[in-house]
XYZ file of C-alpha atoms in Angstrom:
367
model
C 134.853 110.754 58.253
C 131.875 108.305 59.142
C 134.610 105.538 60.527
C 136.611 108.451 62.619
C 133.141 109.825 64.049
C 131.778 106.268 65.110
C 135.263 105.582 66.855
C 135.097 108.766 68.850
C 131.563 107.850 70.073
C 132.621 104.376 70.824
C 135.710 105.695 72.754
C 133.397 108.391 74.675
C 130.722 105.475 75.844
C 130.396 104.024 79.209
C 132.683 100.912 79.364
C 129.820 98.826 80.360
C 127.923 100.074 77.043
C 126.876 97.228 74.723
C 127.195 98.207 71.291
C 125.567 95.457 69.576
C 122.038 95.763 69.699
C 121.092 91.926 70.026
C 123.113 91.534 72.854
C 121.904 94.531 74.602
C 118.413 93.138 74.057
C 119.463 89.871 75.453
C 121.183 91.443 78.524
C 118.106 93.349 78.986
C 116.025 90.078 79.233
C 118.740 88.465 81.428
C 118.314 91.646 83.786
C 114.511 91.125 84.018
C 114.938 87.638 84.900
C 117.396 88.219 87.803
C 115.344 91.009 89.087
C 112.073 88.745 89.398
C 114.122 86.058 91.140
C 115.582 88.767 93.533
C 112.071 90.167 94.327
C 110.986 87.023 94.960
C 113.801 85.748 97.346
C 113.405 89.228 98.924
C 109.563 88.579 99.524
C 110.368 84.921 101.168
C 112.812 86.702 103.040
C 110.388 89.427 104.620
C 107.497 87.338 104.342
C 106.986 87.481 108.214
C 107.015 91.342 107.873
C 104.699 91.479 105.063
C 102.432 89.247 107.014
C 102.140 91.239 110.017
C 101.686 94.299 107.559
C 98.527 92.595 106.219
C 97.346 91.637 109.505
C 97.411 95.117 110.329
C 95.545 95.956 107.395
C 92.982 93.377 108.476
C 92.954 95.163 111.727
C 92.543 98.617 109.766
C 89.590 97.135 107.835
C 87.619 96.093 111.182
C 88.348 99.765 112.559
C 87.148 101.366 109.408
C 83.986 99.557 109.277
C 83.038 100.003 112.730
C 83.867 103.991 112.257
C 81.551 103.853 109.268
C 78.643 102.095 110.962
C 78.978 104.351 113.933
C 78.781 107.318 111.326
C 75.288 106.398 110.187
C 74.508 106.984 113.817
C 76.731 109.761 115.037
C 77.443 112.456 112.540
C 80.879 113.014 114.345
C 84.355 113.354 112.517
C 86.000 110.227 111.433
C 89.287 110.490 114.255
C 86.604 110.927 117.019
C 84.392 107.760 115.511
C 87.693 105.501 115.467
C 88.819 106.665 119.171
C 85.134 105.627 120.342
C 85.291 101.990 118.526
C 89.005 101.594 120.227
C 87.485 102.556 123.768
C 84.574 100.538 123.223
C 86.855 97.510 122.434
C 89.103 98.062 125.088
C 86.073 98.328 127.479
C 84.915 95.015 126.389
C 88.400 93.526 126.975
C 88.504 94.687 130.476
C 84.849 93.947 131.387
C 85.588 90.202 130.130
C 89.022 90.554 132.258
C 87.352 91.637 135.293
C 84.273 89.812 135.500
C 85.058 86.485 133.791
C 89.055 86.550 134.158
C 89.548 84.379 137.069
C 86.864 81.938 135.866
C 88.223 81.463 132.546
C 92.037 81.265 134.013
C 90.708 78.253 136.079
C 89.054 76.858 133.227
C 91.804 77.128 130.867
C 94.231 75.600 133.440
C 92.058 72.508 133.712
C 91.117 72.137 129.785
C 94.512 70.391 129.045
C 94.359 68.005 131.365
C 90.657 67.117 130.468
C 91.809 66.902 126.905
C 94.533 64.763 127.495
C 92.476 62.134 129.832
C 89.751 61.952 127.244
C 92.604 61.392 124.590
C 94.103 58.418 126.601
C 90.448 56.921 126.795
C 90.035 57.062 123.322
C 93.347 55.557 122.653
C 92.640 52.782 125.110
C 89.293 52.359 123.276
C 91.012 52.292 119.839
C 93.697 49.927 120.924
C 91.082 47.165 122.609
C 89.115 47.280 119.102
C 92.099 46.058 117.222
C 93.474 49.767 115.973
C 97.401 50.344 116.735
C 97.642 53.379 117.862
C 100.172 54.612 120.126
C 100.127 57.381 122.473
C 103.732 58.639 122.150
C 102.697 59.037 118.184
C 99.548 60.921 118.932
C 101.486 63.497 121.447
C 104.342 63.804 119.039
C 101.754 64.815 116.187
C 99.829 67.071 118.611
C 103.543 68.714 119.783
C 104.262 69.442 115.880
C 100.598 70.819 115.478
C 100.950 73.120 118.373
C 104.275 74.242 117.910
C 104.132 75.232 113.960
C 106.622 75.377 111.719
C 106.121 79.048 110.366
C 108.437 81.579 109.717
C 106.643 84.120 111.181
C 106.373 82.090 114.670
C 110.110 81.414 114.355
C 111.110 85.009 113.646
C 108.774 86.371 116.187
C 108.992 83.588 119.072
C 110.255 84.337 122.521
C 108.623 85.096 125.902
C 106.847 88.145 124.399
C 106.851 87.284 120.625
C 103.218 86.730 120.298
C 102.431 90.135 122.220
C 104.978 91.943 119.893
C 103.262 90.738 116.844
C 99.760 91.688 118.269
C 101.265 95.071 119.410
C 102.713 95.974 116.013
C 99.389 94.631 114.255
C 97.230 96.967 116.418
C 99.594 100.199 116.358
C 100.159 100.011 112.432
C 96.390 99.149 112.077
C 95.457 102.218 113.964
C 97.754 104.466 111.793
C 96.265 103.404 108.768
C 92.643 103.379 109.883
C 93.359 107.080 110.959
C 94.622 108.422 107.623
C 93.902 105.466 105.034
C 93.979 108.054 101.984
C 97.603 109.248 102.788
C 99.134 105.870 102.261
C 96.920 105.247 99.094
C 98.427 108.184 97.861
C 101.793 107.188 98.883
C 101.563 104.012 96.759
C 99.988 105.607 93.833
C 102.963 107.819 93.594
C 105.497 105.499 92.696
C 103.222 103.894 89.978
C 102.850 105.165 86.759
C 100.156 107.508 85.791
C 98.584 105.563 83.366
C 98.178 102.765 86.467
C 97.087 105.147 89.161
C 93.244 105.204 88.150
C 93.298 101.211 88.362
C 95.040 101.044 91.504
C 92.634 103.146 93.169
C 89.621 101.222 91.730
C 91.327 98.150 92.739
C 92.299 99.339 96.326
C 88.469 100.641 96.883
C 87.208 97.438 96.105
C 89.752 95.847 97.859
C 88.972 98.076 101.010
C 85.130 97.344 100.767
C 85.293 93.887 100.528
C 87.527 93.525 103.349
C 85.203 95.562 105.418
C 82.209 93.170 104.399
C 84.391 90.102 105.044
C 85.314 91.137 108.351
C 81.888 92.415 109.354
C 80.757 89.142 108.527
C 83.337 87.251 110.403
C 82.664 89.254 113.567
C 79.063 88.716 113.078
C 79.697 84.905 113.122
C 81.817 84.921 116.041
C 79.336 86.542 118.243
C 76.589 84.351 117.383
C 78.752 81.180 117.407
C 80.224 82.159 120.870
C 77.079 83.409 122.295
C 74.806 80.642 121.357
C 77.370 78.040 122.398
C 77.860 79.677 125.783
C 74.143 79.820 126.351
C 73.338 76.189 125.505
C 76.447 75.024 127.265
C 75.355 76.915 130.440
C 71.662 76.054 130.318
C 72.953 72.142 130.459
C 75.346 72.575 133.166
C 78.492 71.893 130.920
C 81.841 72.630 132.442
C 83.784 75.557 131.188
C 81.002 76.716 129.230
C 82.559 80.744 129.411
C 85.838 79.052 128.118
C 84.264 76.827 125.275
C 82.159 80.005 124.422
C 84.822 82.277 123.784
C 87.320 79.545 122.169
C 84.255 78.761 119.387
C 83.789 82.255 118.841
C 87.198 82.782 118.518
C 88.004 80.059 116.193
C 84.821 80.719 114.337
C 87.288 83.510 112.576
C 88.943 80.506 110.620
C 86.350 78.805 108.325
C 86.332 75.009 108.254
C 89.300 74.515 110.549
C 88.060 76.828 113.662
C 84.603 74.773 113.894
C 86.074 71.497 113.991
C 88.403 72.188 116.679
C 85.687 73.847 118.490
C 83.330 70.762 118.189
C 86.033 68.688 119.420
C 86.957 70.548 122.647
C 83.303 70.498 123.237
C 82.776 66.681 123.008
C 85.855 65.933 125.048
C 84.623 68.116 127.826
C 80.997 66.570 127.690
C 82.439 63.235 127.527
C 84.766 63.744 130.649
C 81.539 64.384 132.674
C 79.159 61.643 131.325
C 77.912 60.141 128.098
C 74.736 62.087 128.271
C 76.363 65.380 128.728
C 78.939 64.287 125.477
C 76.127 63.541 123.285
C 74.680 67.001 124.277
C 77.396 69.021 123.528
C 77.351 66.981 120.102
C 73.788 68.341 119.753
C 75.070 72.057 120.331
C 77.906 71.626 117.855
C 75.345 70.489 115.347
C 72.880 72.454 116.116
C 74.933 76.047 116.272
C 76.855 74.920 113.329
C 73.559 74.309 111.258
C 71.988 77.274 112.482
C 75.305 79.389 111.287
C 75.560 77.516 107.871
C 71.854 77.983 106.942
C 71.099 81.356 108.373
C 74.016 83.559 108.972
C 76.652 82.372 106.576
C 74.021 82.670 103.393
C 73.237 86.343 104.754
C 76.592 87.144 105.217
C 77.750 85.698 101.877
C 75.415 87.868 99.699
C 77.012 91.272 100.782
C 80.943 89.700 100.732
C 83.138 88.032 98.345
C 81.970 84.307 97.582
C 84.996 81.768 98.409
C 84.872 78.193 97.329
C 85.144 76.027 100.593
C 87.902 73.697 99.078
C 90.033 76.739 97.836
C 89.569 78.268 101.540
C 90.861 75.009 102.930
C 93.809 74.449 100.627
C 94.995 78.193 101.279
C 94.652 77.487 104.830
C 96.674 74.398 104.451
C 99.342 76.315 102.795
C 99.452 79.382 105.150
C 99.192 77.137 108.265
C 102.673 75.296 107.271
C 104.435 78.064 106.036
C 103.216 80.745 108.688
C 101.770 78.913 111.670
C 98.773 80.343 113.556
C 98.896 83.674 112.229
C 98.853 82.406 108.648
C 95.946 80.441 109.343
C 94.215 83.383 110.744
C 94.874 85.471 107.581
C 94.539 82.777 104.916
C 90.998 83.585 104.205
C 91.287 87.599 104.074
C 94.369 87.377 101.975
C 92.679 84.664 99.498
C 89.399 87.419 99.077
C 92.032 89.906 98.422
C 93.579 88.037 95.534
C 90.359 87.124 93.890
C 89.474 90.943 94.013
C 92.719 91.786 92.223
C 92.272 89.197 89.741
C 88.644 90.146 88.971
C 89.684 93.601 88.583
C 92.583 93.094 86.175
C 90.295 90.761 84.180
C 87.638 93.655 84.158
C 90.383 96.006 83.023
C 91.661 93.860 80.405
C 88.024 93.401 79.039
C 87.623 97.111 79.073
C 90.962 97.627 76.967
C 90.025 95.061 74.568
C 86.422 96.729 74.170
C 88.381 99.807 73.140
C 90.431 98.110 70.753
C 87.458 96.514 68.957
C 83.935 97.265 67.911
C 82.568 95.249 70.566
C 82.025 92.119 68.298
C 85.295 91.007 68.551
C 86.506 92.500 65.293
C 89.352 95.145 65.394
C 87.595 98.695 64.813
C 88.654 101.329 62.093
C 90.389 103.282 64.543
C 92.734 100.545 65.275
C 93.427 99.103 61.643
């Protein structure tokens, strides 16, 4: 009777059912590995979209931080504070385009010619001093750097590619900033119940870190851009407005942005005279020193502390993979990864302490 019942069960089982427990366990392991590889390939395939979404999260953190700061002054509903932040930002851009637009456009049109002329002079000087440098090689390297090889720029290129990316980041960021809890609950809903408390604590820490990081970045951008413009304009350096704006924008990228802005200032300065070039070098060193010893330490006490070498390595990888957008988002992404790892380590420590008596030995309840 036992054999017949087993036969009946086997006959009623699914054709894909594995009877042997050992084979079933190995098949489960194989399925897990296939799923991991599939998820990794899917992540690489949609990486450009994920990066745009992360950029929207960064923009939402900026809006949220501004709304929270405004809430300390004006006790208005959150939606009204966000609208005020957006109006103020739009008004600033309109003012910048109206009052400085023509001047910046003229300077931006003249800047490439100045840079090319100074680069030719530098190459000629190097060749006269015995260095084997060809202008074609320098132009090829510069073209490769400017074009980028990232998947985001390839996926969103075209006439309106950059504007489309920026538009998506702004729109998604506004939606997230208006109702952040809605999206947090949506993600938490798909997680197991026992993991939801850890998720909420992690996402809260990530949001707080992102707000502080972006506040520090914006403060550094305003400081470097404004001081650079004032000092260059005081000495009568050409393109002071454009160089100030570029310095402020490039300050968002640690390490790399400062070097690029310094090179641009020096090239413009030496195109006028040696004295002007030396003054631009002084301005660069003064602003960066003041920012490094005054602004950055003040910001670092309130934000996540990232190792400079680690930030530079992350920028190198993200810049190669995703072009200029990856370079801009490398620092925030690294900060979020660090927060997740720290939260995970604290969670493991709490779990370990719950299983022991605090001295590293198993507690009586677990024995």
